[in-house]
CSV table of C-alpha atoms in Angstrom, one decimal:
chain,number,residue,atom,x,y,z
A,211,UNK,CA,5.6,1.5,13.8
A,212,UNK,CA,7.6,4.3,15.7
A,213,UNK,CA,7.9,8.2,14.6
A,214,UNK,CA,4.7,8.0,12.2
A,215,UNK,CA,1.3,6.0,13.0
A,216,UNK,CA,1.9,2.7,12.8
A,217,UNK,CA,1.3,-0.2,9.2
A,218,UNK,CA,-1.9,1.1,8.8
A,219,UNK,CA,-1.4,4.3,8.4
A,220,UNK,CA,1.7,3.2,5.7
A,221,UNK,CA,-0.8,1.1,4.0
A,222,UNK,CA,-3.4,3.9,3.5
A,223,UNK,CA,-0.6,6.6,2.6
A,224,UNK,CA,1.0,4.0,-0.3
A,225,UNK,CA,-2.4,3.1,-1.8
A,226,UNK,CA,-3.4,6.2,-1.7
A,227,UNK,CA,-0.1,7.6,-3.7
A,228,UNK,CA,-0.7,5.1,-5.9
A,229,UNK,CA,-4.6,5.3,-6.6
A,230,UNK,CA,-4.1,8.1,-9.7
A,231,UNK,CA,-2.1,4.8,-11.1
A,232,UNK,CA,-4.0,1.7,-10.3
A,233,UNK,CA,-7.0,4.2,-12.1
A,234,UNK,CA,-5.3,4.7,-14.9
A,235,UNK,CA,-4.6,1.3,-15.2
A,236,UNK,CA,-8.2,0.4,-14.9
A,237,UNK,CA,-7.1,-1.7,-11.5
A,238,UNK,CA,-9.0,-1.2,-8.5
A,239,UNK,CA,-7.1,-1.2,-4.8
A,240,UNK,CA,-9.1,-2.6,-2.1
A,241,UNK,CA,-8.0,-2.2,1.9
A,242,UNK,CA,-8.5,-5.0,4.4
A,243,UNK,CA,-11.0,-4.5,6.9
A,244,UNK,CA,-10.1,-2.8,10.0
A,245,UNK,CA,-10.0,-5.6,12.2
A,246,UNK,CA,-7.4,-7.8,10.1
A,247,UNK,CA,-3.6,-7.3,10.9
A,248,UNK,CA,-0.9,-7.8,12.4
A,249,UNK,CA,1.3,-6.4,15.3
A,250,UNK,CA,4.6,-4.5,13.2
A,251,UNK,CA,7.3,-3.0,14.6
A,252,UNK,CA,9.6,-1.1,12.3
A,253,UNK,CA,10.1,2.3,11.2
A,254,UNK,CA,7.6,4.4,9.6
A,255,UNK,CA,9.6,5.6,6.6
A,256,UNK,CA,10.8,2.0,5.5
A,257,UNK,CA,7.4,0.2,6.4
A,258,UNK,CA,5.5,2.9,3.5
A,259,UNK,CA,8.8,2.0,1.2
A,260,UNK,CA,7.6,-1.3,1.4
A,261,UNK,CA,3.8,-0.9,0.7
A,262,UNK,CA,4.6,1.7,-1.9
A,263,UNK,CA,6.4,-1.1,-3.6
A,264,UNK,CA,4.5,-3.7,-3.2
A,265,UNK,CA,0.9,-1.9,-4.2
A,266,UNK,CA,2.9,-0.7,-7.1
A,267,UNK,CA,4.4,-3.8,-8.4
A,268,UNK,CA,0.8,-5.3,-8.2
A,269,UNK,CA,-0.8,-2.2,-9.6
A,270,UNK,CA,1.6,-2.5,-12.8
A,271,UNK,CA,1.1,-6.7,-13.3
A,272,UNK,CA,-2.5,-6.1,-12.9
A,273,UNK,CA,-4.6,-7.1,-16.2
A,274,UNK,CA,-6.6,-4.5,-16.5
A,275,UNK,CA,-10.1,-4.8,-14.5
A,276,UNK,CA,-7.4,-6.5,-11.7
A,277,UNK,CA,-8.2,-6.2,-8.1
């Protein structure tokens, strides 16, 4: 991903901004290992929209004890 370190980077940034939440929720957030993924290309800003959203949307429909 141009101007900003590329989908893993985005990943780590939105679970991380979320983590105080998924705790509080008593839901854990797990990354993949290093060696899964898959080539992006997009911008920075709009790729960490979309994992902020999506880690939060599973971080709130979580039971609690989720993964």
């Amino acid at each position: 991903l141009a101007n900003g370190g590329g989908w893993p980077l985005a990943r780590d940034r939105a679970a991380g901004l979320l983590g105080v939440r998924a705790a509080q929720s008593d839901v854990r957030i797990d990354k993949p290992a290093t060696d899964e993924g898959l080539p992006v290309t997009g911008e920075f800003r709009r790729a960490l929209q979309v994992m902020v959203n999506l880690i939060g949307n599973a971080v709130r429909y979580s039971p609690p004890g989720g993964m």
